[in-house]
PDB file of C-alpha atoms in Angstrom:
ATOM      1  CA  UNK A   1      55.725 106.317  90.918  1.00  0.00           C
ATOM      2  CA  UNK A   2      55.763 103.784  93.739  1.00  0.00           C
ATOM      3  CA  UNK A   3      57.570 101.476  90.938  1.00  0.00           C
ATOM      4  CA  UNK A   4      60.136 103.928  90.566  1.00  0.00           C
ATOM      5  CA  UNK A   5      61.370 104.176  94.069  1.00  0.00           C
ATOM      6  CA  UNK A   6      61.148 100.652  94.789  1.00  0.00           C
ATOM      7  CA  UNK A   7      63.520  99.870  91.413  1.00  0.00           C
ATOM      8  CA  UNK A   8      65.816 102.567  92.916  1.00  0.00           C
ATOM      9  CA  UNK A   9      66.127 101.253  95.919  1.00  0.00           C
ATOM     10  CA  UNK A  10      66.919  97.810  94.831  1.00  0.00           C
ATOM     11  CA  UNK A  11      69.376  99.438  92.706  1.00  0.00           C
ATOM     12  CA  UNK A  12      71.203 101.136  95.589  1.00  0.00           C
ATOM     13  CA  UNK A  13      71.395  97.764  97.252  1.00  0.00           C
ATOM     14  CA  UNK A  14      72.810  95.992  94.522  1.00  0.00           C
ATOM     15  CA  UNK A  15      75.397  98.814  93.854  1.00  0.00           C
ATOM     16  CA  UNK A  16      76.251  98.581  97.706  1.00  0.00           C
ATOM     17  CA  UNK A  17      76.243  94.887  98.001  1.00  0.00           C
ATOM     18  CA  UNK A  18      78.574  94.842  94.703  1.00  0.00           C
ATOM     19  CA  UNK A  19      80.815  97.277  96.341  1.00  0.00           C
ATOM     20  CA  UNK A  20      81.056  95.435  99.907  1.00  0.00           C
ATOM     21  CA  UNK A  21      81.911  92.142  97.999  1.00  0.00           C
ATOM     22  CA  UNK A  22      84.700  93.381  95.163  1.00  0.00           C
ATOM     23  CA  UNK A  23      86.131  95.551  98.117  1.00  0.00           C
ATOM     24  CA  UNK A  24      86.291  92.179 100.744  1.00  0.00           C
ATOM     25  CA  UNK A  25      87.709  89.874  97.651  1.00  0.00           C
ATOM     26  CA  UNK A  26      90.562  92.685  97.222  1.00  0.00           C
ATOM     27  CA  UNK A  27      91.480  93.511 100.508  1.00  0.00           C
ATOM     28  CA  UNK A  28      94.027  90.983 101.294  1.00  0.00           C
ATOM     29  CA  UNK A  29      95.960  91.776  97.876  1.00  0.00           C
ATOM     30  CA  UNK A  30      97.890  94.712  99.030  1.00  0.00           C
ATOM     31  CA  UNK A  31     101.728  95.479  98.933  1.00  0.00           C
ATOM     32  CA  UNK A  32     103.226  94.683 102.222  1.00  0.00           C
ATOM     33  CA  UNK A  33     104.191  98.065 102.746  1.00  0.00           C
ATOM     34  CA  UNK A  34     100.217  98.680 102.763  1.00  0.00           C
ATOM     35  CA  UNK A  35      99.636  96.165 105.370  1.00  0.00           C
ATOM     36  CA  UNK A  36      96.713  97.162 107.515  1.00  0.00           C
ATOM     37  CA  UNK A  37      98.220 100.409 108.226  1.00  0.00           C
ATOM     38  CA  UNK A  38      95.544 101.946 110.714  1.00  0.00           C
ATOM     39  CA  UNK A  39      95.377  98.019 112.464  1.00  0.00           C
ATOM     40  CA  UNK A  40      98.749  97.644 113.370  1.00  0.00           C
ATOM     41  CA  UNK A  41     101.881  99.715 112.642  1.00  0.00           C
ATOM     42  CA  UNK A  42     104.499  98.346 110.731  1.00  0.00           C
ATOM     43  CA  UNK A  43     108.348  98.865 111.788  1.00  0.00           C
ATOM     44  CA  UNK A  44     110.342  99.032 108.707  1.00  0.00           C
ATOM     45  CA  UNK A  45     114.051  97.883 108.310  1.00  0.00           C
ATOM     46  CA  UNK A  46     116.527  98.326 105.660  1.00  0.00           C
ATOM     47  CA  UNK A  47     118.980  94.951 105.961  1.00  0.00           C
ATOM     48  CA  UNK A  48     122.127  94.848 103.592  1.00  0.00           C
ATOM     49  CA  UNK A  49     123.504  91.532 102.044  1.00  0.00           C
ATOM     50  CA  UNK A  50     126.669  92.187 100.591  1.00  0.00           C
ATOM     51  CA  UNK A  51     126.513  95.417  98.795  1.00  0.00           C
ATOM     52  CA  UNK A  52     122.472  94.944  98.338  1.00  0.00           C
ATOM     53  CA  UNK A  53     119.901  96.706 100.907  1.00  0.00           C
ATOM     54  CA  UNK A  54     116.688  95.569 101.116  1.00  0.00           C
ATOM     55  CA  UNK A  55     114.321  97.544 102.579  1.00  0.00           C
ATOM     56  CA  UNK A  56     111.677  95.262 105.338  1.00  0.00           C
ATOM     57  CA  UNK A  57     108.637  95.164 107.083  1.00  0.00           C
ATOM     58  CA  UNK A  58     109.427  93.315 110.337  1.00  0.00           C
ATOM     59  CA  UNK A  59     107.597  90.842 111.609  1.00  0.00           C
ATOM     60  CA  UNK A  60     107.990  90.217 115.440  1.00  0.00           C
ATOM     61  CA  UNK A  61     104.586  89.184 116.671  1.00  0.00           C
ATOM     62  CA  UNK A  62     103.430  85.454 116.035  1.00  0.00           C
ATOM     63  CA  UNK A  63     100.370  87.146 114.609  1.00  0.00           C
ATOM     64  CA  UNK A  64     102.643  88.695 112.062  1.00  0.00           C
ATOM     65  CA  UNK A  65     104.524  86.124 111.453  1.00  0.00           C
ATOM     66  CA  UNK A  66     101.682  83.860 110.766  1.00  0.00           C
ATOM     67  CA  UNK A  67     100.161  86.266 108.252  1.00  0.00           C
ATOM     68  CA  UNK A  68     103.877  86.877 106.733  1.00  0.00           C
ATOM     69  CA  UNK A  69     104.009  87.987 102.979  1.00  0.00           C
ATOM     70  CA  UNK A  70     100.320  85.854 102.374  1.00  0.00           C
ATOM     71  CA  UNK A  71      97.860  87.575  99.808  1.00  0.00           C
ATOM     72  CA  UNK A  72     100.473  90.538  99.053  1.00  0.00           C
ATOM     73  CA  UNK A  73     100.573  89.993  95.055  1.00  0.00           C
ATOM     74  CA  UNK A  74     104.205  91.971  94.144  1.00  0.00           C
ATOM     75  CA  UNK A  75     107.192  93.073  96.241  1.00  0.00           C
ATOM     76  CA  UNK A  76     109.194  96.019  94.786  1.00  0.00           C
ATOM     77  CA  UNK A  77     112.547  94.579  93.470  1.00  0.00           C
ATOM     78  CA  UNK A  78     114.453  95.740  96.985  1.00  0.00           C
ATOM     79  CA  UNK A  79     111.326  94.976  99.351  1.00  0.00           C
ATOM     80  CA  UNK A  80     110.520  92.021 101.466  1.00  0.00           C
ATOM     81  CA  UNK A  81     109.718  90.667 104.771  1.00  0.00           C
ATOM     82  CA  UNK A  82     112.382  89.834 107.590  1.00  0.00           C
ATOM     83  CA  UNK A  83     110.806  87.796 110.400  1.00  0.00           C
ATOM     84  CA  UNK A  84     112.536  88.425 114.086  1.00  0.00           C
ATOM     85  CA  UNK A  85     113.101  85.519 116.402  1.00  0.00           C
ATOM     86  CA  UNK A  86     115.824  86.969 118.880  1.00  0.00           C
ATOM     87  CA  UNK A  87     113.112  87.197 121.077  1.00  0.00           C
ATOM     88  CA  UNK A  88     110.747  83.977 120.175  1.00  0.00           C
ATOM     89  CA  UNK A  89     111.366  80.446 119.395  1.00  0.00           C
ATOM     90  CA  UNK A  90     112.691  79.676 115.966  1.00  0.00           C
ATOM     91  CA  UNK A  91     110.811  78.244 113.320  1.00  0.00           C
ATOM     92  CA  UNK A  92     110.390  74.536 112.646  1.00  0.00           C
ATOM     93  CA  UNK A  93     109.540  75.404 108.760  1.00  0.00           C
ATOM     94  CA  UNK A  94     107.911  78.259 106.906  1.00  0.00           C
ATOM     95  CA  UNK A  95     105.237  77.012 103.960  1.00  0.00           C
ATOM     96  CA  UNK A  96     103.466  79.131 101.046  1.00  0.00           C
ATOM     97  CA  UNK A  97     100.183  79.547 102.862  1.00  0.00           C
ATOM     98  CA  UNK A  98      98.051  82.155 101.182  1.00  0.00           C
ATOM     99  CA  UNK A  99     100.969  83.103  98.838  1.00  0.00           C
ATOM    100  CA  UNK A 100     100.735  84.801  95.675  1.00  0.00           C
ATOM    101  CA  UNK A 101     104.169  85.315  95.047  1.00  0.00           C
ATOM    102  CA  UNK A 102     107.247  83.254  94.681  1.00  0.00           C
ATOM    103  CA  UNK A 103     109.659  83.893  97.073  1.00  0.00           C
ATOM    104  CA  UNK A 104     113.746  83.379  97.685  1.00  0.00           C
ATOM    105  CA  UNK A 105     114.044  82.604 101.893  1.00  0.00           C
ATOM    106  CA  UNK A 106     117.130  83.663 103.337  1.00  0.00           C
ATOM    107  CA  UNK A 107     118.269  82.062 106.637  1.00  0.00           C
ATOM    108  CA  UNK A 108     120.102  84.749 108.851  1.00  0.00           C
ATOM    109  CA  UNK A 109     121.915  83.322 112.307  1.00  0.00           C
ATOM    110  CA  UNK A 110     124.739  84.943 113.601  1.00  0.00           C
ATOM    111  CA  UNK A 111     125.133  87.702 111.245  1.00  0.00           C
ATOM    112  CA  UNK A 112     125.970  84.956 108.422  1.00  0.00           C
ATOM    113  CA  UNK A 113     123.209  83.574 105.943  1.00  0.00           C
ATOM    114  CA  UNK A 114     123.359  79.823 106.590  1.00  0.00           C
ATOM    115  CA  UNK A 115     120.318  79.049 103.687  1.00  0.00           C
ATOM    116  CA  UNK A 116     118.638  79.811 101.051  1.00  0.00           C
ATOM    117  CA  UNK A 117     115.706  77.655  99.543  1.00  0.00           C
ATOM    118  CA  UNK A 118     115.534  79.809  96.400  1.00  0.00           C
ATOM    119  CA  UNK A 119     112.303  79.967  94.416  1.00  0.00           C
ATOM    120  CA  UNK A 120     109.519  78.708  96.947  1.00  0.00           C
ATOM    121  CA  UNK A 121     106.212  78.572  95.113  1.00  0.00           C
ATOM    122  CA  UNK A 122     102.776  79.598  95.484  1.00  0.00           C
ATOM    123  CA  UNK A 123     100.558  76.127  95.722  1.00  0.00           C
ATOM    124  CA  UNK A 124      96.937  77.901  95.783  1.00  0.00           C
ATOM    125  CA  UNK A 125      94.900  74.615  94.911  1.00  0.00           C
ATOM    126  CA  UNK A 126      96.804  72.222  97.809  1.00  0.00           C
ATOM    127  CA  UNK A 127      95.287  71.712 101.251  1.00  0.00           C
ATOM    128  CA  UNK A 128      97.222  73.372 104.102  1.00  0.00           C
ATOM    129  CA  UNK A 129      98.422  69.607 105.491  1.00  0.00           C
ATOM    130  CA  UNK A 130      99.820  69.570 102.047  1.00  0.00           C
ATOM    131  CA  UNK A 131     101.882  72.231 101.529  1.00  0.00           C
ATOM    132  CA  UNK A 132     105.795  71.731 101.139  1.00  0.00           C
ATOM    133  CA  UNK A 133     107.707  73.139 104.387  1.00  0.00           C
ATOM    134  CA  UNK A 134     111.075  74.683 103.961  1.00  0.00           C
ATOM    135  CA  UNK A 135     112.675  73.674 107.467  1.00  0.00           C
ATOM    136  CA  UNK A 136     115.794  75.397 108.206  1.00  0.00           C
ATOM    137  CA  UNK A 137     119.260  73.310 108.641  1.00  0.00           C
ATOM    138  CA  UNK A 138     119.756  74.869 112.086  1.00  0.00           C
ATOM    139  CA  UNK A 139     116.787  75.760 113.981  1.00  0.00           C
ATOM    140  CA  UNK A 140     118.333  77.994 116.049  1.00  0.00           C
ATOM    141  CA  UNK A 141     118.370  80.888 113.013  1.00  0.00           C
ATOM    142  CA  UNK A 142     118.279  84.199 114.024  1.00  0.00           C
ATOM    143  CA  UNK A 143     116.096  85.721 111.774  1.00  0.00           C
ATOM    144  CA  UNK A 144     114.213  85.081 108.011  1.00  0.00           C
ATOM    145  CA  UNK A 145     114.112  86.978 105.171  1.00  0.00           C
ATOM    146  CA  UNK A 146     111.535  86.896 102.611  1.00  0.00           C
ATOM    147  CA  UNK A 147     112.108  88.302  98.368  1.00  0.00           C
ATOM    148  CA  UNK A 148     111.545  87.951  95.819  1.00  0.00           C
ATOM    149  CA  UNK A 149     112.330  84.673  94.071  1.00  0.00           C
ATOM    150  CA  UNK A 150     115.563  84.741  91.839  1.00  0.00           C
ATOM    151  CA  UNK A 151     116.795  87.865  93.925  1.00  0.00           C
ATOM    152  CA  UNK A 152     119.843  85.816  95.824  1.00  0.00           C
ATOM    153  CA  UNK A 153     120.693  84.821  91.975  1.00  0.00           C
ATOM    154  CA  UNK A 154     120.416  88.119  90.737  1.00  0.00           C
ATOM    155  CA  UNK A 155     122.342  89.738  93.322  1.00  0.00           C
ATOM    156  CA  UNK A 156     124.646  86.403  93.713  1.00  0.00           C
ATOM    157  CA  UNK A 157     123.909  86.159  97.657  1.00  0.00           C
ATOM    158  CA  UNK A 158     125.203  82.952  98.662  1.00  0.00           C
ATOM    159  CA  UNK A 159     125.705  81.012 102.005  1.00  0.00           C
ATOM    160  CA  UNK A 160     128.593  82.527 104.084  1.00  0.00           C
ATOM    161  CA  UNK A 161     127.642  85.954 103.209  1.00  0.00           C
ATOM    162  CA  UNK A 162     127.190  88.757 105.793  1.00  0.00           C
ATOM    163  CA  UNK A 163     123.781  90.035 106.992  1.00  0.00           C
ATOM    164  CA  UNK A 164     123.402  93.823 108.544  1.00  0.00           C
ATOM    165  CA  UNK A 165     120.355  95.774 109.888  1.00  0.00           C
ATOM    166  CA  UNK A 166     121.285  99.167 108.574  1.00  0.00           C
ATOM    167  CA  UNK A 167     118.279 100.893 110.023  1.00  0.00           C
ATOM    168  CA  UNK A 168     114.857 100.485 111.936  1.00  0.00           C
ATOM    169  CA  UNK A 169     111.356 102.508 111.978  1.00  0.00           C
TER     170      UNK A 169
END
């Protein structure tokens, strides 16, 4: 009997421990509209381009900003990520750390998209001091917008076009 209740007990543990580790390999890999909900909240923007609204999380905080769209594995086709710096320095360059996903990113200042560096990709097996950088042409952007790659093709969203917040959670 003794035998019995030891083998269940290592059986509970090895159920739990299997549980703790799938659940800590899948947290990162969320939507970014999941995003640690109960950590932090998220304020949510819809941005137009043209005739096309997108519909943001915004990232303000350099703690947000330096997590960005890493370990989310899809974007709906009108979601993404637009990073603030109206009130922070701009970026020198934004890199695919962590990323799953290819990404379009959209350079905003004044209202006008001055870049696009279409089709950044994931590059999971290369050491962060490695990475490509995507440095803007004009550091003093305004704000960053994060899609998904091929979306300023689809939508034909060029340089020169105008950028609107629509709305803000």
């Amino acid at each position: 009997m003794r035998n019995k209740y030891i083998a269940f007990a290592v059986l509970v543990v090895l159920l739990l421990a299997g549980f703790w580790v799938y659940g800590s390999k899948n947290t990162n890999y969320l939507s970014p509209f999941e995003l640690s909900p109960t950590a932090t909240p998220h304020h949510r923007v819809v941005v137009k381009i043209g005739e096309w609204e997108v519909d943001a999380i915004l990232s303000q905080t350099q703690a947000e900003m330096s997590r960005g769209l890493g370990g989310v594995e899809s974007l709906g086709e009108n979601e993404g990520m637009l990073f603030d710096f109206t009130a922070s320095n701009p970026p020198t360059a934004f890199w695919m750390k962590d990323m799953i996903i290819p990404i379009d990113i959209i350079w905003i200042k004044d209202g006008i998209i001055i870049q696009i560096d279409a089709n950044a990709v994931p590059q999971p097996e290369v050491a962060d001091s490695q990475l490509k950088l995507y440095p803007p042409i004009d550091r003093s952007v305004e704000y960053v917008l994060e899609v998904n790659a091929g979306y300023s093709e689809i939508h034909n969203i060029s340089i020169g076009d105008v950028f609107v917040i629509v709305s803000q959670e």
